[in-house]
PDB file of C-alpha atoms in Angstrom:
ATOM      1  CA  MET A   1     -14.740 -38.755 -29.582  1.00 49.00           C
ATOM      2  CA  ARG A   2     -13.746 -40.153 -32.982  1.00 43.00           C
ATOM      3  CA  SER A   3     -15.692 -37.943 -35.205  1.00 47.00           C
ATOM      4  CA  GLN A   4     -14.788 -34.901 -33.122  1.00 58.00           C
ATOM      5  CA  ARG A   5     -11.314 -35.481 -33.846  1.00 64.00           C
ATOM      6  CA  GLN A   6     -10.428 -36.108 -29.886  1.00 89.00           C
ATOM      7  CA  LEU A   7      -8.833 -39.429 -30.401  1.00 94.00           C
ATOM      8  CA  LEU A   8      -4.909 -39.890 -30.608  1.00 95.00           C
ATOM      9  CA  VAL A   9      -3.190 -43.425 -31.205  1.00 94.00           C
ATOM     10  CA  ALA A  10       0.285 -44.297 -29.639  1.00 95.00           C
ATOM     11  CA  LYS A  11       2.210 -46.962 -31.421  1.00 93.00           C
ATOM     12  CA  LYS A  12       5.361 -48.813 -31.166  1.00 93.00           C
ATOM     13  CA  ILE A  13       4.806 -49.312 -27.385  1.00 93.00           C
ATOM     14  CA  PRO A  14       7.472 -52.050 -26.088  1.00 92.00           C
ATOM     15  CA  PHE A  15       5.831 -55.216 -25.190  1.00 88.00           C
ATOM     16  CA  GLU A  16       7.748 -55.946 -22.262  1.00 88.00           C
ATOM     17  CA  PHE A  17       6.046 -53.248 -20.202  1.00 91.00           C
ATOM     18  CA  THR A  18       2.728 -52.998 -18.799  1.00 90.00           C
ATOM     19  CA  CYS A  19      -0.235 -50.873 -19.656  1.00 92.00           C
ATOM     20  CA  SER A  20       0.062 -48.902 -16.459  1.00 94.00           C
ATOM     21  CA  GLU A  21       3.862 -48.250 -16.829  1.00 95.00           C
ATOM     22  CA  PHE A  22       2.975 -46.561 -20.245  1.00 96.00           C
ATOM     23  CA  GLU A  23       0.192 -44.599 -18.944  1.00 96.00           C
ATOM     24  CA  GLN A  24       2.137 -43.183 -16.113  1.00 97.00           C
ATOM     25  CA  ALA A  25       5.208 -42.373 -18.412  1.00 97.00           C
ATOM     26  CA  CYS A  26       2.703 -40.570 -20.841  1.00 97.00           C
ATOM     27  CA  CYS A  27       0.962 -38.577 -18.209  1.00 97.00           C
ATOM     28  CA  THR A  28       4.283 -37.367 -16.887  1.00 97.00           C
ATOM     29  CA  LYS A  29       4.552 -35.748 -20.365  1.00 97.00           C
ATOM     30  CA  LEU A  30       1.077 -34.054 -20.465  1.00 97.00           C
ATOM     31  CA  SER A  31       0.543 -30.620 -18.753  1.00 97.00           C
ATOM     32  CA  LYS A  32      -3.123 -31.748 -18.222  1.00 97.00           C
ATOM     33  CA  PRO A  33      -2.894 -35.530 -17.716  1.00 97.00           C
ATOM     34  CA  GLN A  34      -6.273 -35.395 -16.138  1.00 97.00           C
ATOM     35  CA  THR A  35      -7.842 -34.842 -19.279  1.00 96.00           C
ATOM     36  CA  VAL A  36      -6.823 -38.231 -20.982  1.00 97.00           C
ATOM     37  CA  LYS A  37      -8.370 -41.570 -20.970  1.00 96.00           C
ATOM     38  CA  PHE A  38      -6.769 -44.538 -22.252  1.00 96.00           C
ATOM     39  CA  PHE A  39      -8.374 -47.318 -24.542  1.00 93.00           C
ATOM     40  CA  TRP A  40      -6.425 -50.502 -24.547  1.00 88.00           C
ATOM     41  CA  ARG A  41      -7.624 -52.998 -27.054  1.00 84.00           C
ATOM     42  CA  LYS A  42      -8.240 -56.369 -25.413  1.00 79.00           C
ATOM     43  CA  VAL A  43      -5.323 -58.867 -25.983  1.00 75.00           C
ATOM     44  CA  GLU A  44      -6.030 -62.405 -27.649  1.00 73.00           C
ATOM     45  CA  LYS A  45      -3.277 -64.282 -25.771  1.00 69.00           C
ATOM     46  CA  PRO A  46      -3.471 -64.056 -21.782  1.00 71.00           C
ATOM     47  CA  TRP A  47       0.545 -63.928 -21.827  1.00 65.00           C
ATOM     48  CA  HIS A  48       0.352 -60.611 -23.807  1.00 70.00           C
ATOM     49  CA  LYS A  49       0.466 -57.436 -21.813  1.00 79.00           C
ATOM     50  CA  HIS A  50      -1.140 -55.169 -24.652  1.00 78.00           C
ATOM     51  CA  ARG A  51      -0.951 -55.102 -28.578  1.00 83.00           C
ATOM     52  CA  GLY A  52       1.798 -52.553 -28.872  1.00 88.00           C
ATOM     53  CA  TRP A  53      -0.826 -49.494 -29.284  1.00 91.00           C
ATOM     54  CA  VAL A  54      -3.273 -47.573 -27.314  1.00 94.00           C
ATOM     55  CA  MET A  55      -5.991 -44.912 -28.026  1.00 93.00           C
ATOM     56  CA  LEU A  56      -5.678 -41.715 -26.071  1.00 96.00           C
ATOM     57  CA  GLY A  57      -9.243 -40.027 -25.836  1.00 95.00           C
ATOM     58  CA  PHE A  58      -9.997 -36.191 -24.671  1.00 95.00           C
ATOM     59  CA  ARG A  59     -13.353 -34.559 -23.850  1.00 92.00           C
ATOM     60  CA  LEU A  60     -12.114 -31.459 -25.594  1.00 93.00           C
ATOM     61  CA  ARG A  61     -10.499 -31.185 -29.003  1.00 93.00           C
ATOM     62  CA  SER A  62      -8.070 -28.336 -27.835  1.00 95.00           C
ATOM     63  CA  ASP A  63      -7.005 -30.775 -24.991  1.00 96.00           C
ATOM     64  CA  CYS A  64      -6.376 -33.298 -27.615  1.00 95.00           C
ATOM     65  CA  ARG A  65      -4.149 -31.048 -29.849  1.00 95.00           C
ATOM     66  CA  LEU A  66      -2.232 -29.813 -26.645  1.00 97.00           C
ATOM     67  CA  ALA A  67      -1.358 -33.583 -25.876  1.00 97.00           C
ATOM     68  CA  GLU A  68      -0.367 -34.632 -29.683  1.00 96.00           C
ATOM     69  CA  GLU A  69       2.013 -31.316 -29.431  1.00 97.00           C
ATOM     70  CA  GLU A  70       3.385 -32.250 -25.955  1.00 97.00           C
ATOM     71  CA  LEU A  71       3.658 -36.162 -26.972  1.00 97.00           C
ATOM     72  CA  LYS A  72       5.332 -35.282 -30.411  1.00 93.00           C
ATOM     73  CA  SER A  73       9.013 -36.583 -29.344  1.00 94.00           C
ATOM     74  CA  PHE A  74       7.705 -38.942 -26.679  1.00 96.00           C
ATOM     75  CA  GLU A  75      10.362 -41.840 -25.900  1.00 96.00           C
ATOM     76  CA  PHE A  76       9.375 -44.809 -23.689  1.00 95.00           C
ATOM     77  CA  HIS A  77      12.138 -46.900 -22.334  1.00 94.00           C
ATOM     78  CA  GLY A  78      14.254 -45.709 -25.431  1.00 95.00           C
ATOM     79  CA  GLN A  79      11.763 -46.524 -27.962  1.00 94.00           C
ATOM     80  CA  ALA A  80      10.372 -43.461 -29.936  1.00 96.00           C
ATOM     81  CA  ILE A  81       6.575 -43.734 -29.699  1.00 96.00           C
ATOM     82  CA  THR A  82       4.528 -42.706 -32.820  1.00 95.00           C
ATOM     83  CA  ILE A  83       1.800 -40.373 -31.913  1.00 95.00           C
ATOM     84  CA  GLU A  84      -1.011 -39.552 -34.588  1.00 93.00           C
ATOM     85  CA  ARG A  85      -4.616 -38.481 -34.752  1.00 90.00           C
ATOM     86  CA  ALA A  86      -7.016 -41.572 -34.981  1.00 83.00           C
ATOM     87  CA  SER A  87      -9.042 -41.933 -38.304  1.00 71.00           C
ATOM     88  CA  ARG A  88     -12.553 -40.971 -38.430  1.00 61.00           C
ATOM     89  CA  VAL A  89     -13.679 -44.334 -39.085  1.00 58.00           C
ATOM     90  CA  ALA A  90     -13.304 -47.104 -36.639  1.00 56.00           C
ATOM     91  CA  VAL A  91     -12.253 -50.431 -37.552  1.00 60.00           C
ATOM     92  CA  SER A  92     -13.461 -52.266 -34.377  1.00 59.00           C
ATOM     93  CA  SER A  93     -14.908 -51.456 -31.062  1.00 51.00           C
ATOM     94  CA  THR A  94     -13.443 -53.999 -28.686  1.00 53.00           C
ATOM     95  CA  TYR A  95     -11.688 -51.691 -26.354  1.00 53.00           C
ATOM     96  CA  SER A  96     -11.069 -51.882 -22.457  1.00 53.00           C
ATOM     97  CA  GLY A  97     -10.504 -48.462 -20.603  1.00 53.00           C
TER      98      GLY A  97
END
């Protein structure tokens, strides 16, 4: 997915909300929500819900581009969420999804 440019990164997710709350809100903004899979990095502290960012994976590059456009001005509980293409090189591979 990464080398095929089929991954987005959503950043600046407020820490007080759960992963599933963010996923639901994100999917309501997508015209093809069934095409996305969320990859959350495991948290180190049990009281953390997430790390403030998540990777969104797509099978098709065209679905990824469409989602990138649809999420361009996405706000989650008043916080502007930064959406960008994932880099082609992975830093770590400790994800749950």
